[in-house]
XYZ file of C-alpha atoms in Angstrom:
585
model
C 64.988 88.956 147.130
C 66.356 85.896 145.630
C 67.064 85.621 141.937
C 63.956 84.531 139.858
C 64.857 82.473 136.479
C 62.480 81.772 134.005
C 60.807 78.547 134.315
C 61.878 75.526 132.578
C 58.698 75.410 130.854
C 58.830 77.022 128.058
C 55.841 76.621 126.510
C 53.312 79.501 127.011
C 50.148 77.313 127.362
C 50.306 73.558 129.124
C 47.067 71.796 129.922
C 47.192 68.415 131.927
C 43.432 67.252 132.583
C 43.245 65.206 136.391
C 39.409 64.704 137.573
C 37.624 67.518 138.230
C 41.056 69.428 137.308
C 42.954 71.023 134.781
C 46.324 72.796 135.145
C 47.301 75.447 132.619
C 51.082 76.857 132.842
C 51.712 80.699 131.412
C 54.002 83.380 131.005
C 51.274 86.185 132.255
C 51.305 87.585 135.141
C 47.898 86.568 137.738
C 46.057 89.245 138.272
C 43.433 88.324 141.143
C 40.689 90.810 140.911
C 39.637 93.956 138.580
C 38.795 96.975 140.381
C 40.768 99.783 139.402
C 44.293 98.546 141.010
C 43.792 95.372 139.350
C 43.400 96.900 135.702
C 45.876 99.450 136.237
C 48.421 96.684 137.098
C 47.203 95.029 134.072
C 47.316 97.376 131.707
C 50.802 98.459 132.853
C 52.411 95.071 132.692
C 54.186 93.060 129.730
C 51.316 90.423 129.834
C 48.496 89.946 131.653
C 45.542 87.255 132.654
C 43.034 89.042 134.825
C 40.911 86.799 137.335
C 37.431 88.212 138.192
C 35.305 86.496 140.136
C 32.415 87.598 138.303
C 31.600 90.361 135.367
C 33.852 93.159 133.908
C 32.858 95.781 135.899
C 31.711 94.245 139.076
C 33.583 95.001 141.870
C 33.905 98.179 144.411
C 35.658 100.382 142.900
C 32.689 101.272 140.557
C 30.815 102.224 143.120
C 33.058 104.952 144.528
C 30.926 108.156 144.604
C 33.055 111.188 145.264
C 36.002 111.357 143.281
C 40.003 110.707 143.169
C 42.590 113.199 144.194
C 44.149 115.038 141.942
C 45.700 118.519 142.871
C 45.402 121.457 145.399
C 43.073 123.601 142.077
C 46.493 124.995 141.218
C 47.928 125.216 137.382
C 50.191 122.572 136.519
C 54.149 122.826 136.679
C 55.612 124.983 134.175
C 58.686 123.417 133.974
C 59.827 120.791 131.498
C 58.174 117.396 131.290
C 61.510 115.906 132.556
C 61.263 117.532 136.180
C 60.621 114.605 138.763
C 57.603 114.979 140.398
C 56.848 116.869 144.222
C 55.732 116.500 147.006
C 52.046 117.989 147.789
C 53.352 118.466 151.724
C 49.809 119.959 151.721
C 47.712 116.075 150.983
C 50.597 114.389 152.627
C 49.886 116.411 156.172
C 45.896 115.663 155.411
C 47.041 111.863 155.394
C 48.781 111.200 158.089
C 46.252 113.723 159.912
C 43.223 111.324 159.077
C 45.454 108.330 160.269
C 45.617 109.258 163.356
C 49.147 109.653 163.302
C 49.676 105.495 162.910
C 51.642 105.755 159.296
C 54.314 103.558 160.144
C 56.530 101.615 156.966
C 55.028 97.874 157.655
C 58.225 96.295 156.968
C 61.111 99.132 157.542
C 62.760 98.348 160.891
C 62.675 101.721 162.779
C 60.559 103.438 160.478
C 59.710 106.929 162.073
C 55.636 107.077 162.917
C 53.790 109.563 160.276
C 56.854 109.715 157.274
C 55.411 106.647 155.737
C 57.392 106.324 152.160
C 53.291 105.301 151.542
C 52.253 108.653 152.135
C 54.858 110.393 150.325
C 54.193 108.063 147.170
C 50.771 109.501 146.784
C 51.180 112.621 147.657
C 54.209 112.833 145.208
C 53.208 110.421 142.083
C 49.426 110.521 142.502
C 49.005 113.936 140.622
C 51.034 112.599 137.351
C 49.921 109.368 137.495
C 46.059 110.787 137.228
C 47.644 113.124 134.151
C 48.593 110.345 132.280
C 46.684 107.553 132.808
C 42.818 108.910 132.978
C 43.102 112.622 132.434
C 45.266 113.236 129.232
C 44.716 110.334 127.982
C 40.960 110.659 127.894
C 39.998 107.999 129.510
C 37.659 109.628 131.475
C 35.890 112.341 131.047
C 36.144 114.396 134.255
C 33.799 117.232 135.532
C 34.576 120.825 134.305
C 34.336 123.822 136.751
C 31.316 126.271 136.049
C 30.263 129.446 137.963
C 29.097 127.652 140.971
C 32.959 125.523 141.461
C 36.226 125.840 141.492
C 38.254 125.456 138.610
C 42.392 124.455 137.458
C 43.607 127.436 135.158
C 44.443 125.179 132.251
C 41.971 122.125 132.084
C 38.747 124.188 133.704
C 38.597 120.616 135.800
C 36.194 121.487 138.505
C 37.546 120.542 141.932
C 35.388 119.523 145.277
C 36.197 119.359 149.381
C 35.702 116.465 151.697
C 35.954 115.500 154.827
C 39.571 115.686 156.648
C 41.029 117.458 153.141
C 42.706 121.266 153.527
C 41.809 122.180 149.939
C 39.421 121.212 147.085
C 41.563 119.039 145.848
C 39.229 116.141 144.193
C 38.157 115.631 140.432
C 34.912 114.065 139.488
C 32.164 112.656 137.230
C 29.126 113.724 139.185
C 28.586 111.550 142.081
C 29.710 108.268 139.691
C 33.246 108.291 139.565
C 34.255 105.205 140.162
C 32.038 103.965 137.337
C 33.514 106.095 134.818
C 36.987 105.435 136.141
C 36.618 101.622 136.048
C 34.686 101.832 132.828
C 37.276 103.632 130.831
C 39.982 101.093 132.621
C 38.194 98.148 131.734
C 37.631 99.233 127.694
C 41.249 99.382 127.955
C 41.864 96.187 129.086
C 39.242 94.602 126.817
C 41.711 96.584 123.911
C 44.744 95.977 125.088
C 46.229 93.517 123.372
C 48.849 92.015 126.061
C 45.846 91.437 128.656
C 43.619 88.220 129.255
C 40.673 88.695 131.269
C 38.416 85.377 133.020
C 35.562 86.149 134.028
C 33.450 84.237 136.853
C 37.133 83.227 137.650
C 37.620 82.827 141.516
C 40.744 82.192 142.996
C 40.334 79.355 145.917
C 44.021 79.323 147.095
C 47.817 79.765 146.268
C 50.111 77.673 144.953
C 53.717 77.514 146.382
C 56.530 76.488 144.644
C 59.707 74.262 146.725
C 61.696 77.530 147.153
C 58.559 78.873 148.899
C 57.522 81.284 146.024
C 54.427 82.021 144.588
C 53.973 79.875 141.246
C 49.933 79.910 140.674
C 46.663 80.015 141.881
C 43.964 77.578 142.109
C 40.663 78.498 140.464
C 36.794 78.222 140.623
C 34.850 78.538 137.747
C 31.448 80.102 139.513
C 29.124 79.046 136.447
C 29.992 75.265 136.104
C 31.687 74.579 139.323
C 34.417 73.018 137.618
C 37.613 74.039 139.264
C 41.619 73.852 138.136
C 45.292 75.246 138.551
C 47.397 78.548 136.623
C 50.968 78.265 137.076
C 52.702 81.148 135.817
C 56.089 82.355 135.671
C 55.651 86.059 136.000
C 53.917 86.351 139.303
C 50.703 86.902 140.944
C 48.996 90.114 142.009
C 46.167 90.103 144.850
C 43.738 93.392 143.870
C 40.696 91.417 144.732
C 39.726 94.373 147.522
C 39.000 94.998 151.004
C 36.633 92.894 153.373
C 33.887 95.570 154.323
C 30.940 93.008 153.366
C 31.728 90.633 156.131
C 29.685 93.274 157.889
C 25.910 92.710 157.966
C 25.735 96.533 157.782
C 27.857 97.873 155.172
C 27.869 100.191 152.114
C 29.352 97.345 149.801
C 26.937 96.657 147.236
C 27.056 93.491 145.906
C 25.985 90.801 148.654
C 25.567 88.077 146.776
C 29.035 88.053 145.212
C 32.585 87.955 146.203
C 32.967 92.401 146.234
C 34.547 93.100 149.723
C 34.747 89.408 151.325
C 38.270 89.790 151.660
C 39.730 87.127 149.424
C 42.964 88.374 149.082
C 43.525 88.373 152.607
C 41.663 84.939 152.734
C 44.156 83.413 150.554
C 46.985 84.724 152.566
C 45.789 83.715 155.850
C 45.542 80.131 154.286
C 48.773 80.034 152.439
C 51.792 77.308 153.314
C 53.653 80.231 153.864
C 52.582 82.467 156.347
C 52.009 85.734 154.689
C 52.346 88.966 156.798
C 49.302 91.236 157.548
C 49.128 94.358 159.231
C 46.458 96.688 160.157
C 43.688 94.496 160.706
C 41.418 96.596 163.269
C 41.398 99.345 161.434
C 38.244 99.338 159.405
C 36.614 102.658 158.440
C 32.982 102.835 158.746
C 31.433 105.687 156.838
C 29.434 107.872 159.165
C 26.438 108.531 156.179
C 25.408 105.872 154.976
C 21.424 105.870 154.835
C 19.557 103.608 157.887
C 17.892 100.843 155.630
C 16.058 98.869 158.541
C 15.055 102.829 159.788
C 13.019 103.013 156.807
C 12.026 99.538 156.358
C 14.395 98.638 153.439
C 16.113 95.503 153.599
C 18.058 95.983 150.813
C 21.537 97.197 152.779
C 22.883 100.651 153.640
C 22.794 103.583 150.558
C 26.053 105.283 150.795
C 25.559 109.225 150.987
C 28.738 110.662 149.552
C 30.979 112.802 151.655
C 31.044 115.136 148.965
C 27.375 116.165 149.890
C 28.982 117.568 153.316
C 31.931 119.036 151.474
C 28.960 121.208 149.724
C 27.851 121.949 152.864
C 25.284 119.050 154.316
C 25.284 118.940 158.237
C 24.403 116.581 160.679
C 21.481 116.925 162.769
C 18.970 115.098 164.973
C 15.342 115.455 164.727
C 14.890 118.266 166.483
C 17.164 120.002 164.374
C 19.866 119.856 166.982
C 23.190 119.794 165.196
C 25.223 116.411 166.014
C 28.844 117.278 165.378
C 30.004 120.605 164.456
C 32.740 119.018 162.569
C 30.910 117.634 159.456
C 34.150 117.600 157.851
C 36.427 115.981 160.381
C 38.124 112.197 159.584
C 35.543 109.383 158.969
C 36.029 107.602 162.267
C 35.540 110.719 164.390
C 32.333 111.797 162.370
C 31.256 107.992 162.747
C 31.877 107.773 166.472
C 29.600 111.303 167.175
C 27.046 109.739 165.212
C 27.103 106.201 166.914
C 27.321 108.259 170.384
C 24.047 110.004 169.694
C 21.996 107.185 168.717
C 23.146 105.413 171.408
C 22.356 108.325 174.010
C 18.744 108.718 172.420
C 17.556 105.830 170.756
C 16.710 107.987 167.737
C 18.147 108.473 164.409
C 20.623 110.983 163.060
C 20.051 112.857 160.001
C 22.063 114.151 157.132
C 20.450 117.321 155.789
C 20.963 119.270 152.371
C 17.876 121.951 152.161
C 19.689 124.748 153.082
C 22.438 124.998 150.299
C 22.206 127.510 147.635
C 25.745 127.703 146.549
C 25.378 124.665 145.118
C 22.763 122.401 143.222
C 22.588 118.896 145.498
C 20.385 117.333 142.519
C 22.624 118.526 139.623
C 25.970 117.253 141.580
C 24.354 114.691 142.869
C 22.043 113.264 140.045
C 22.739 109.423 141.171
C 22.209 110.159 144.621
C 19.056 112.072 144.439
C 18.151 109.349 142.354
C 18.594 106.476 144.531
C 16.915 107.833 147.261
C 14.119 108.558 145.732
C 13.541 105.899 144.162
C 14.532 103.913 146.774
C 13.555 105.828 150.078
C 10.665 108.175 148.411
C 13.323 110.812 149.649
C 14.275 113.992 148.451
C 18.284 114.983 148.740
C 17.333 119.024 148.453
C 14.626 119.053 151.029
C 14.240 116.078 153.217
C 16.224 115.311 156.548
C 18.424 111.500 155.793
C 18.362 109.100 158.153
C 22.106 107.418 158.801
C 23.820 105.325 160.391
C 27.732 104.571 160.686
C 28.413 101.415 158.100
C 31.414 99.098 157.332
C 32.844 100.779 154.178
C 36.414 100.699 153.492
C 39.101 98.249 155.449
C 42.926 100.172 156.190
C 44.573 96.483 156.775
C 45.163 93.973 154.864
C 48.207 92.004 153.147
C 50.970 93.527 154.379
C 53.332 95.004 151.204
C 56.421 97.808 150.961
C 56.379 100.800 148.273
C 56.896 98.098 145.261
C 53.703 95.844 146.080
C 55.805 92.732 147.565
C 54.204 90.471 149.924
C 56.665 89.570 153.092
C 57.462 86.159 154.933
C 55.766 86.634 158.464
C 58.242 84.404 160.558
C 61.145 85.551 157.970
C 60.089 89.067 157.049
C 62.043 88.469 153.813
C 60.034 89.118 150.254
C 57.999 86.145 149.176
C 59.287 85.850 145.456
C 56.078 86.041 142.678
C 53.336 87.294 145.279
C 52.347 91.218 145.010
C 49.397 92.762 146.162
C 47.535 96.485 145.365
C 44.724 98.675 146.340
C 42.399 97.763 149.211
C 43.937 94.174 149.731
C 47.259 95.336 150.830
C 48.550 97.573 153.838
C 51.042 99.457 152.879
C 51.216 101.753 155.620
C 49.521 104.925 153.597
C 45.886 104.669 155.423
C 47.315 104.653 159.324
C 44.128 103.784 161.188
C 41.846 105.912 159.228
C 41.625 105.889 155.429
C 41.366 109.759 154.235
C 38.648 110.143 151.702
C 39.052 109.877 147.712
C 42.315 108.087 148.454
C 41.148 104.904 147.313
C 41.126 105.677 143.737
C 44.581 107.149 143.980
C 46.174 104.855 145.492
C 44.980 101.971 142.754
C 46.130 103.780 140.143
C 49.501 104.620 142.027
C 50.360 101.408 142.933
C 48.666 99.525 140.075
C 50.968 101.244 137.744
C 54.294 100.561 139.938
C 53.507 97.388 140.567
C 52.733 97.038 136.856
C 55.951 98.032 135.724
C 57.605 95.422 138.717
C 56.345 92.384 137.485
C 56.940 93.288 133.304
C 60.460 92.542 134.693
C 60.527 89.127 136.951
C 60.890 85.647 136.003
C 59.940 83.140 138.673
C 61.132 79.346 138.759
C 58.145 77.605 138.562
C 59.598 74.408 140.583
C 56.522 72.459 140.164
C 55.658 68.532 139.714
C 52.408 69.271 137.588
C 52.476 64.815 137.301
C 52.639 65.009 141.332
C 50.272 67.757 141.733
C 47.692 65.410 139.094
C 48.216 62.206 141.289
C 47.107 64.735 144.297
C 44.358 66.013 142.575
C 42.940 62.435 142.017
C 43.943 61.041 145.495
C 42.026 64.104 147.530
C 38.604 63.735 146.397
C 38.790 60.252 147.306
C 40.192 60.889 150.762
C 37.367 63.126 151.616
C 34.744 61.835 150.028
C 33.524 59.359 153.373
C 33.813 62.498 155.593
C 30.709 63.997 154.363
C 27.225 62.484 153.516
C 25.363 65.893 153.400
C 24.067 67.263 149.810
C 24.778 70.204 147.858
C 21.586 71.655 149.179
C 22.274 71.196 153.071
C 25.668 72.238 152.072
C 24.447 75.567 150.206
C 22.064 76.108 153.709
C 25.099 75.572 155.730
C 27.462 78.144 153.900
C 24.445 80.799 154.359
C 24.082 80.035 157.558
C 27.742 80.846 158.311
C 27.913 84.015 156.086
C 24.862 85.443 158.099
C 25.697 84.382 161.390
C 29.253 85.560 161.020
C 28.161 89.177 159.840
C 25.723 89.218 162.473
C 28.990 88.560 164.899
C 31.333 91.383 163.157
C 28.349 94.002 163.444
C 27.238 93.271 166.949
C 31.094 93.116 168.368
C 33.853 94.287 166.041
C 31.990 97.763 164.991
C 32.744 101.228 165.570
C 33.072 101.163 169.133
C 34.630 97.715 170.646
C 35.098 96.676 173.793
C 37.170 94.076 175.602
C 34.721 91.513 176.509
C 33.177 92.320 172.785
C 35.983 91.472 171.015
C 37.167 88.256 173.061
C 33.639 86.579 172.485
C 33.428 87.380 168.828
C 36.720 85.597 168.457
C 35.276 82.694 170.625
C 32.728 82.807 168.006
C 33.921 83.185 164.802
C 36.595 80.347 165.440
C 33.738 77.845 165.308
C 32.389 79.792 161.979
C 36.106 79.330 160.695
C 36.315 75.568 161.114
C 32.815 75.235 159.838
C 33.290 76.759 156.869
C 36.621 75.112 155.576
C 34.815 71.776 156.452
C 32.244 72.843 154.049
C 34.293 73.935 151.699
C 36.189 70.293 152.034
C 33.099 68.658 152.035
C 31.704 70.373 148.706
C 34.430 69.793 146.269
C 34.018 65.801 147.090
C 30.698 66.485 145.347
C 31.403 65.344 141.569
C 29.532 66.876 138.115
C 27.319 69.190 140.992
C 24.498 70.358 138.979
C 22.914 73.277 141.355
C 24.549 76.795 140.049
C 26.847 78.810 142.096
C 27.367 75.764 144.580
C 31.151 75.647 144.821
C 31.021 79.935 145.361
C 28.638 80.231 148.167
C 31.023 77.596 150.303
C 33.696 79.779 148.983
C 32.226 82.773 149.943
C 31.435 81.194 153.391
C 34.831 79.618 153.789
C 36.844 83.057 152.726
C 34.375 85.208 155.616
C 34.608 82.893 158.134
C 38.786 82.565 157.517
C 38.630 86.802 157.412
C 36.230 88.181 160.450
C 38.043 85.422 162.899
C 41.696 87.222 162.254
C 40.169 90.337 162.426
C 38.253 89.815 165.499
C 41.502 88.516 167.063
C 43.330 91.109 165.749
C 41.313 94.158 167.136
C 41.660 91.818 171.015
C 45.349 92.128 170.790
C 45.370 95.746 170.408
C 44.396 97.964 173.547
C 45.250 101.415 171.964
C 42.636 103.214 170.601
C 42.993 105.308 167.065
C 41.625 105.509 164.023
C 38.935 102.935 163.411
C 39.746 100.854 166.407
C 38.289 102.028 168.951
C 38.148 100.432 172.924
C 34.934 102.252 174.970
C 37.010 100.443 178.354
């Protein structure tokens, strides 16, 4: 990487007002999202400004259900607080077993397939990092074991099993953990003295300096549509998450917001640079989540923990007839059984928990057995659960190494001031299948390296801010006679697209793909792509707009249609099946 100097700004705060514009130049590091990666990465930098496109709190990673790994149920290490950390050869061989053997380092030439350096991170510094970040530190307020779990010798933590894990090995609060986790991380932040957080802030694009490094972002304020420019010294850090809800069925909650649209990606794909991805196909669709449209909900697709059949659910049909023996096999195996048997009958396939007694379903499962009754007039202990294989979790994304950096696709060198964590990147840890309760782990893992990375870089922030104004004032003007829609047929245009395009990546891109599927979806979703950055071009001509949450639903629109066409194209190029790619011909 080439040396980054401080900027020759040196104020901390710079605001030049242009129309409809204002720039604002900081020391912080950008922080594009807050899930748990993006807090972590927060709260372990110098300085921080977090960007969230809507509330504290809102994004995917509160939603996680099962839990976050933590150990094998065995007492910790003895030995002095000084010993460097192990290796848990047992999680790592779980890993690369749920990948499907595709752990390959994204940007080490001749990296051997299945030692990722990924893999061996988390398996090595996920177990301390939990320790001292959320466990010791009290930040949440974990499960303890009692006579019907497992427990560790020394914190009575109790431990659970899921699917494609060797051991009980994952840590808890009921079937909420993600709340608590991104709770307790966000009162943190809120604390912490060194972090900024915007709300309703949503980043639109990236700004590049002359030396082609990352200097800024450009921004969207979703309540008054007014929009504007952070240039920062210290770096920018995508965490805004995966792109699951580009699905129109999915277990992302959330629809009407940015959660899972792939914006991190989005603003890669449409970078000056280009910025490498990897791992695009492989998108993980959870096997049980709970058939909606079955039962006449329209509300989207209940995820059913896979901690349920790590207490011992099963899988059956409605004659009782068990569906795959291997309840507790990787995601995308469970999810292609399931898919193959309501295909072959027509029928649905049922998740049943009436037989356990070792257990109590509604006292481990109290938001669950909640939902679904409430919800579904279903009951978790005695009634058979319709499913259905959803989009839920995405393995590919913005390609990064161990330390977070973002690489040059035509260079492959490290793009100076652009890092990216948790569901947004590829590192190479997930292969082609994501093993379950990594996802928590891994954000705190590589929110807290990455954390520590940027507390140390300075980046030359190269930038004409009196060039970049005349720009600002120029473009509106230069746009302005391509469009004589209004914000309404604008708004109906941008659903239109986020419909139709989820309809596309459901119908074609889904857990089993074929050839022909995968070429027309592409077709397509081209047409979606150029539609929606016309719209988006089109809106932001629009001055003093007056109809709330214009300027994000052309966003939304223009960051899913930018998304499903790459991935679409993507999963054509690749004839190999594994993991969650998977070619029927």
């Amino acid at each position: 990487m080439a040396t980054l100097r401080r900027s020759s700004f040196r104020s901390s705060f710079l605001s030049v007002h242009a129309r409809l514009f204002t720039t604002t130049i900081t020391n912080s590091t950008i922080v594009v999202g807050m899930g748990v990666a993006g807090a972590t990465t927060a709260l372990t930098s110098a300085k921080a400004t977090i960007l969230t496109a809507s509330k504290i709190n809102d994004c995917n990673s509160y939603w996680a259900q099962g839990g976050i790994i933590y150990r094998d149920g065995d007492p910790p290490s003895t030995s002095s607080s000084s010993s460097l950390p192990t290796l848990n050869e047992s999680l790592f061989t779980d890993i690369v077993k749920a990948g499907g053997g595709l752990h390959v380092d994204t940007n080490v030439p001749g990296a051997s397939p299945g030692r990722t350096s990924a893999a061996i991170k988390l398996a090595t510094y996920g177990e301390p990092t939990v320790t001292a970040l959320l466990v010791k530190s009290n930040v949440v307020n974990f499960d303890k074991a009692d006579s019907k779990g497992s427990a560790d010798s020394s914190s009575s933590l109790a431990y659970c099993l899921e699917g494609g894990h060797s051991a009980p090995r994952i840590i808890h609060v009921g079937d909420e953990t993600g709340r608590y986790i991104t709770e307790g991380l966000s009162r943190e932040c809120v604390s912490a003295p060194h972090v900024e957080i915007k709300e309703h802030t949503v980043v639109t694009d990236l700004v590049w300096g002359k030396q082609k490094q990352v200097v800024g972002v450009d921004i969207l304020n979703t309540l008054t549509n007014e929009r504007g420019r952070m240039l920062t010294s210290s770096g920018v850090v995508l965490a805004s998450g995966g792109y699951g809800n580009i699905y129109a069925e999915s277990t992302n909650p959330s629809r009407g917001t940015f959660n899972a649209l792939g914006n991190s990606l989005a603003l890669a794909i449409r970078s000056d640079v280009g910025v490498k991805t990897a791992g695009l196909e492989y998108v993980q669709f959870h096997p049980t989540a709970v058939d909606s449209k079955y039962l006449g909900d329209s509300g989207g697709n209940f995820l059913v923990s896979e901690a349920l059949r790590g207490a011992g659910a099963v899988l059956n049909d409605e004659d009782n007839g068990v569906v795959n023996r291997g309840e507790l096999s990787p995601r995308d195996m469970v999810a292609r059984a399931i898919n193959n048997k309501r295909m072959e009958t027509g029928e649905p396939v049922y998740i049943y928990a009436g037989h356990i007694t070792d257990v109590d379903v509604v006292k481990r499962f109290p938001s669950i057995t909640k939902t679904l009754k409430s919800r579904y007039g279903l009951d978790l202990a005695t009634d058979l659960i319709p499913i259905t294989p959803s989009s839920h979790y995405t393995c590919g994304g913005v390609s990064t190494c161990d330390d977070g950096k973002c690489y040059d696709e035509a260079t492959g060198e490290s793009i100076d001031g652009l890092f990216c964590v948790g569901e947004a990147a590829s590192t190479g840890l997930h292969g082609g299948n994501r093993l379950a309760s990594t996802s928590l782990l891994e954000g705190v893992v590589w929110g807290s390296s990455v954390g520590a990375l940027v507390s140390e870089i300075e980046v030359e922030v190269d930038f004409d801010v009196e060039q970049q104004q005349q720009q600002q004032q120029q473009q509106p003007a230069e746009d302005a006679a391509k469009t004589n829609k209004t914000e309404q047929q604008l708004i109906d245009e941008a659903k239109e697209i986020l419909a139709n395009v989820r309809e596309i990546m459901s119908r074609d891109v889904s857990v089993v793909r074929t050839t022909s599927q995968l070429v027309r979806a592409t077709s397509e979703l081209r047409e979606y792509q150029i539609r929606g950055e016309q719209a988006w071009r089109e809106g932001i001509t629009i001055k003093n707009s007056q109809v709330g949450e214009f300027l994000q639903t052309l966003a939304m629109a223009r960051d899913v249609s930018s998304v499903a066409v790459v991935v679409a194209f993507t999963a054509s190029a690749n004839r190999t099946s594994a993991g969650g790619h998977f070619i029927s011909n």
